[in-house]
């Protein structure tokens, strides 16, 4: 599904690579955590998958396609296969919940009848039925993130990229969001989630890919958050 | 299938959000389009006037009253065989008198006392190439029996130069004002795109095509341009009524612009307003959208990649500082224990 082949990313202003010779493969339907300290290259990793960045060397393949060689007009079609969720939700504050979710559909030219059918469906999936007309400002952080997930999922992407989706949420709310992501994953969507939240990683016991200063230092099935000491801290907390 | 309504709604919303700026764009484009339209109308008027004046005749050759039949025959033969001449029509004294009476029938005091005798017979000549009138005039002026050659175009040169001057001034002003409008529009669109960057970035991420992202903005400025065009069209129509219907309606020097002409020009003005502003929006947005997409890494950047480090952090950990440490361990007198040189922390538990 996702494959990075010997990917190196160097930003022009910084001689130190943000990612250095990374090769990873994530299968269809997998759930993978991307862990590492701030600046370890997690966000660059996700941005490469979205083709928000191009690697300086190496190639990125999604569904068997090298997206680094994609011509510009094919990029939108590629992005329709990917949903993304961010730490700061990125909702449109002047639009209702319904309009925020519908926006993703409208933007790719879906007909109105389809939008009217799909939006309530996906809002029910994320547990926000009955809150269609609320404005984002009237929702709690967890609810806002659910709207963001609904928006990311409404076009039925084959993979969901989450950049610290629980970063702004309290532990209880985070669990709810993780349950939702887990459900989406069990329905067949590949999920890649960058996170700092050790508890969640340790509780889920899914694949863990750890980056450190741009290097891939660990790739473990059913892994935990940090190696050694970090596990102790996590389990004692 | 692209849905029109949400896009149109976004465009109108964008215009209303920035009402003051929208108003500035509409007024600016209205002024420049009015000037542009005035230039076009003036052009049309010059066309009508010159066609009226030169449509039938470019030279008039007046013949002497005492011209002999031979001289007249020679003149007529020369005219009919002249490669410069397209057509030549003879007008007798009686015909000239009839036309004279027709022309001034509203002012009988002018025609009083004039008889057919007083008016000369003439040839009305149309040239193949109107530019040749000086050559043609010179050729016929000195023939026997010819009284005078009247070169209409030459006589009206000053008048047309005056009209063309006006027209040029209108075009120059329209260009300057138009440039200012386009710069203003460019700025407005960039500001509008900036204030809606959250929307556009989400659109990009969910896979909206470039066309779909740009459409509301292009539509927005097309609406503003069209509004400017409508104001300009109104101004031009007002100008037509005020100047022509009220002022020049009764002159007989030349026919004037019809309502049809004004409508045609208004059509051009609307088209120019909507077209130029959408084009400008498209250009302004191309830069905005392009800036969001990643650039291919430069060759120098690709060359600057350091050689790949080893994949494991433990192995890649810098060993040099520990070499010194090893020496210290050794010199601390652990008496050359074989373990003393082991520097990597992960192996320390051995």
Coordinates of C-alpha atoms in Angstrom, one line a residue, chain B residues 55-297:
Chain B
X55 CA -18.1 57.0 -49.5
X56 CA -19.2 58.2 -52.9
X57 CA -16.5 60.7 -53.8
X58 CA -12.9 61.3 -53.1
X59 CA -12.1 63.9 -55.8
X60 CA -14.4 66.3 -57.5
X61 CA -13.2 67.6 -60.8
X62 CA -15.1 70.8 -61.7
X63 CA -15.1 71.6 -65.4
X64 CA -15.2 75.0 -67.0
X65 CA -18.5 76.3 -68.3
X66 CA -16.9 76.8 -71.6
X67 CA -15.5 73.3 -72.0
X68 CA -15.5 72.0 -75.6
X69 CA -17.0 68.7 -76.5
X70 CA -13.5 67.4 -77.5
X71 CA -12.0 68.5 -74.2
X72 CA -14.9 66.8 -72.4
X73 CA -14.5 63.6 -74.4
X74 CA -10.8 63.6 -73.7
X75 CA -11.4 64.1 -70.0
X76 CA -14.0 61.3 -69.9
X77 CA -11.8 58.9 -71.8
X78 CA -8.8 59.6 -69.6
X79 CA -10.9 59.0 -66.5
X80 CA -12.3 55.7 -67.8
X81 CA -8.9 54.4 -68.7
X82 CA -7.0 55.7 -65.7
X83 CA -5.7 52.7 -63.5
X84 CA -5.9 55.0 -60.4
X85 CA -9.6 55.6 -60.9
X86 CA -12.3 53.2 -59.8
X87 CA -15.3 55.1 -61.0
X88 CA -16.2 58.5 -62.2
X89 CA -19.7 60.0 -62.4
X90 CA -20.6 63.0 -64.4
X91 CA -22.9 65.6 -62.7
X92 CA -24.4 68.1 -65.0
X93 CA -25.2 71.7 -63.9
X94 CA -28.9 70.8 -63.5
X95 CA -28.1 67.7 -61.4
X96 CA -25.8 69.9 -59.3
X97 CA -28.5 72.4 -58.8
X98 CA -31.0 69.7 -57.8
X99 CA -28.7 68.3 -55.2
X100 CA -27.9 71.8 -53.9
X101 CA -31.6 72.5 -53.4
X102 CA -32.1 69.1 -51.7
X103 CA -29.1 69.7 -49.4
X104 CA -30.3 73.1 -48.2
X105 CA -34.0 72.7 -48.4
X106 CA -34.3 73.5 -44.7
X107 CA -32.7 76.9 -45.3
X108 CA -34.5 78.4 -48.2
X109 CA -32.8 81.7 -47.8
X110 CA -29.6 80.1 -49.0
X111 CA -31.1 78.7 -52.2
X112 CA -32.9 81.9 -53.1
X113 CA -31.5 83.6 -56.1
X114 CA -29.3 80.6 -57.1
X115 CA -29.9 79.2 -60.6
X116 CA -28.5 76.1 -62.3
X117 CA -26.2 78.4 -64.2
X118 CA -24.2 79.4 -61.2
X119 CA -23.2 75.8 -60.3
X120 CA -20.4 74.1 -62.3
X121 CA -20.7 70.7 -63.9
X122 CA -18.3 68.1 -62.4
X123 CA -17.0 64.6 -62.3
X124 CA -17.2 62.8 -59.0
X125 CA -14.3 60.4 -58.9
X126 CA -13.7 57.5 -56.6
X127 CA -10.1 56.1 -56.5
X128 CA -9.0 52.5 -56.5
X129 CA -6.6 53.4 -53.7
X130 CA -7.8 56.5 -51.7
X131 CA -4.2 57.2 -50.7
X132 CA -3.5 58.2 -54.3
X133 CA -5.5 61.4 -54.2
X134 CA -2.6 63.8 -54.5
X135 CA -1.2 62.1 -57.5
X136 CA -4.6 61.9 -59.2
X137 CA -5.5 65.5 -58.3
X138 CA -2.2 66.7 -59.8
X139 CA -2.8 64.8 -63.0
X140 CA -6.2 66.3 -63.7
X141 CA -5.8 69.9 -62.4
X142 CA -4.0 71.2 -65.5
X143 CA -6.0 69.5 -68.2
X144 CA -7.7 71.8 -70.6
X145 CA -11.3 72.6 -69.6
X146 CA -10.7 71.7 -66.0
X147 CA -11.5 74.5 -63.6
X148 CA -10.5 73.0 -60.3
X149 CA -9.9 69.6 -58.6
X150 CA -11.3 69.4 -55.1
X151 CA -9.5 67.0 -52.8
X152 CA -11.9 66.3 -50.0
X153 CA -9.7 64.1 -47.9
X154 CA -7.0 66.6 -47.9
X155 CA -9.3 69.4 -46.9
X156 CA -10.7 67.3 -44.0
X157 CA -7.4 66.1 -42.8
X158 CA -7.2 68.5 -39.9
X159 CA -10.7 67.5 -38.7
X160 CA -9.9 63.8 -38.7
X161 CA -6.6 64.4 -37.0
X162 CA -8.5 66.1 -34.3
X163 CA -10.9 63.2 -33.9
X164 CA -8.0 60.7 -34.0
X165 CA -6.2 62.7 -31.3
X166 CA -9.3 62.4 -29.1
X167 CA -9.5 58.7 -29.7
X168 CA -5.8 58.1 -29.0
X169 CA -6.1 60.1 -25.7
X170 CA -9.1 58.0 -24.7
X171 CA -7.2 54.8 -25.4
X172 CA -4.1 55.9 -23.6
X173 CA -6.1 56.9 -20.5
X174 CA -8.0 53.6 -20.7
X175 CA -4.7 51.7 -20.8
X176 CA -3.2 53.6 -17.8
X177 CA -6.4 53.2 -15.8
X178 CA -6.8 49.6 -17.0
X179 CA -3.3 48.8 -15.8
X180 CA -4.1 50.3 -12.4
X181 CA -7.3 48.3 -12.2
X182 CA -5.5 45.1 -13.1
X183 CA -2.9 45.7 -10.4
X184 CA -5.6 46.5 -7.9
X185 CA -7.4 43.3 -8.9
X186 CA -4.3 41.2 -8.7
X187 CA -3.8 42.5 -5.2
X188 CA -7.4 42.0 -4.2
X189 CA -7.4 38.4 -5.4
X190 CA -4.1 37.6 -3.6
X191 CA -5.6 39.0 -0.4
X192 CA -8.8 37.1 -0.9
X193 CA -6.8 33.9 -1.5
X194 CA -4.7 34.6 1.5
X195 CA -7.7 35.1 3.8
X196 CA -9.2 31.9 2.5
X197 CA -6.0 29.8 2.6
X198 CA -7.5 27.4 5.1
X199 CA -10.3 26.6 2.7
X200 CA -7.9 26.2 -0.2
X201 CA -5.5 24.1 1.7
X202 CA -8.3 21.7 2.7
X203 CA -9.5 21.6 -0.8
X204 CA -6.0 20.7 -2.0
X205 CA -5.7 17.9 0.7
X206 CA -9.0 16.3 -0.2
X207 CA -8.0 16.2 -3.8
X208 CA -9.8 19.2 -5.4
X209 CA -8.5 19.9 -8.9
X210 CA -6.6 23.1 -9.5
X211 CA -9.5 24.3 -11.7
X212 CA -12.0 23.7 -8.8
X213 CA -9.8 25.6 -6.3
X214 CA -9.4 28.6 -8.7
X215 CA -12.9 28.7 -9.9
X216 CA -14.5 30.7 -7.1
X217 CA -11.8 33.3 -7.2
X218 CA -11.9 33.6 -11.0
X219 CA -15.7 33.8 -10.8
X220 CA -15.5 36.4 -8.1
X221 CA -13.3 38.7 -10.1
X222 CA -15.3 38.0 -13.3
X223 CA -18.4 39.2 -11.4
X224 CA -16.6 42.4 -10.2
X225 CA -15.3 43.0 -13.8
X226 CA -18.8 42.5 -15.2
X227 CA -20.2 44.9 -12.6
X228 CA -17.6 47.4 -13.7
X229 CA -18.6 46.7 -17.3
X230 CA -22.3 47.3 -16.5
X231 CA -21.5 50.6 -14.9
X232 CA -19.4 51.6 -17.8
X233 CA -22.1 50.5 -20.2
X234 CA -24.6 52.7 -18.4
X235 CA -22.2 55.6 -18.6
X236 CA -21.7 55.1 -22.3
X237 CA -25.4 54.9 -23.0
X238 CA -25.9 58.1 -20.9
X239 CA -23.2 59.7 -22.9
X240 CA -24.9 58.7 -26.2
X241 CA -28.2 60.2 -25.0
X242 CA -26.7 63.4 -23.6
X243 CA -24.4 64.1 -26.5
X244 CA -26.0 62.8 -29.5
X245 CA -29.7 62.7 -28.9
X246 CA -29.7 66.1 -27.3
X247 CA -26.8 68.0 -28.9
X248 CA -26.0 66.7 -32.3
X249 CA -29.3 65.3 -33.3
X250 CA -30.1 68.1 -35.7
X251 CA -26.7 68.6 -37.5
X252 CA -26.5 67.5 -41.1
X253 CA -22.8 67.3 -41.5
X254 CA -22.5 63.6 -40.8
X255 CA -24.7 60.8 -39.6
X256 CA -24.1 59.8 -36.0
X257 CA -23.8 56.6 -34.0
X258 CA -26.9 54.6 -33.8
X259 CA -28.2 52.8 -30.7
X260 CA -27.0 49.6 -32.3
X261 CA -23.4 50.9 -32.4
X262 CA -23.6 51.8 -28.7
X263 CA -25.0 48.3 -27.8
X264 CA -22.2 46.6 -29.8
X265 CA -19.6 48.7 -27.9
X266 CA -21.3 47.9 -24.6
X267 CA -21.1 44.2 -25.5
X268 CA -17.3 44.6 -26.1
X269 CA -17.0 46.5 -22.8
X270 CA -18.7 43.8 -20.8
X271 CA -16.7 41.1 -22.5
X272 CA -13.4 43.0 -21.8
X273 CA -14.4 43.7 -18.2
X274 CA -15.2 40.1 -17.4
X275 CA -12.5 38.6 -19.6
X276 CA -9.6 40.8 -18.4
X277 CA -10.5 40.4 -14.7
X278 CA -10.9 36.6 -14.9
X279 CA -7.6 36.3 -16.7
X280 CA -5.9 38.4 -14.1
X281 CA -7.5 36.4 -11.3
X282 CA -6.3 33.2 -13.0
X283 CA -2.7 34.6 -13.2
X284 CA -2.7 35.8 -9.6
X285 CA -4.0 32.4 -8.4
X286 CA -1.6 30.3 -10.4
X287 CA 1.2 31.8 -8.3
X288 CA -0.8 31.2 -5.2
X289 CA -1.6 27.6 -6.0
X290 CA 1.9 26.8 -7.4
X291 CA 3.5 28.1 -4.2
X292 CA 1.6 25.5 -2.2
X293 CA 2.8 22.6 -4.3
X294 CA 6.2 21.1 -3.5
X295 CA 9.1 22.0 -5.7
X296 CA 11.4 19.4 -7.2
X297 CA 14.6 19.3 -5.3

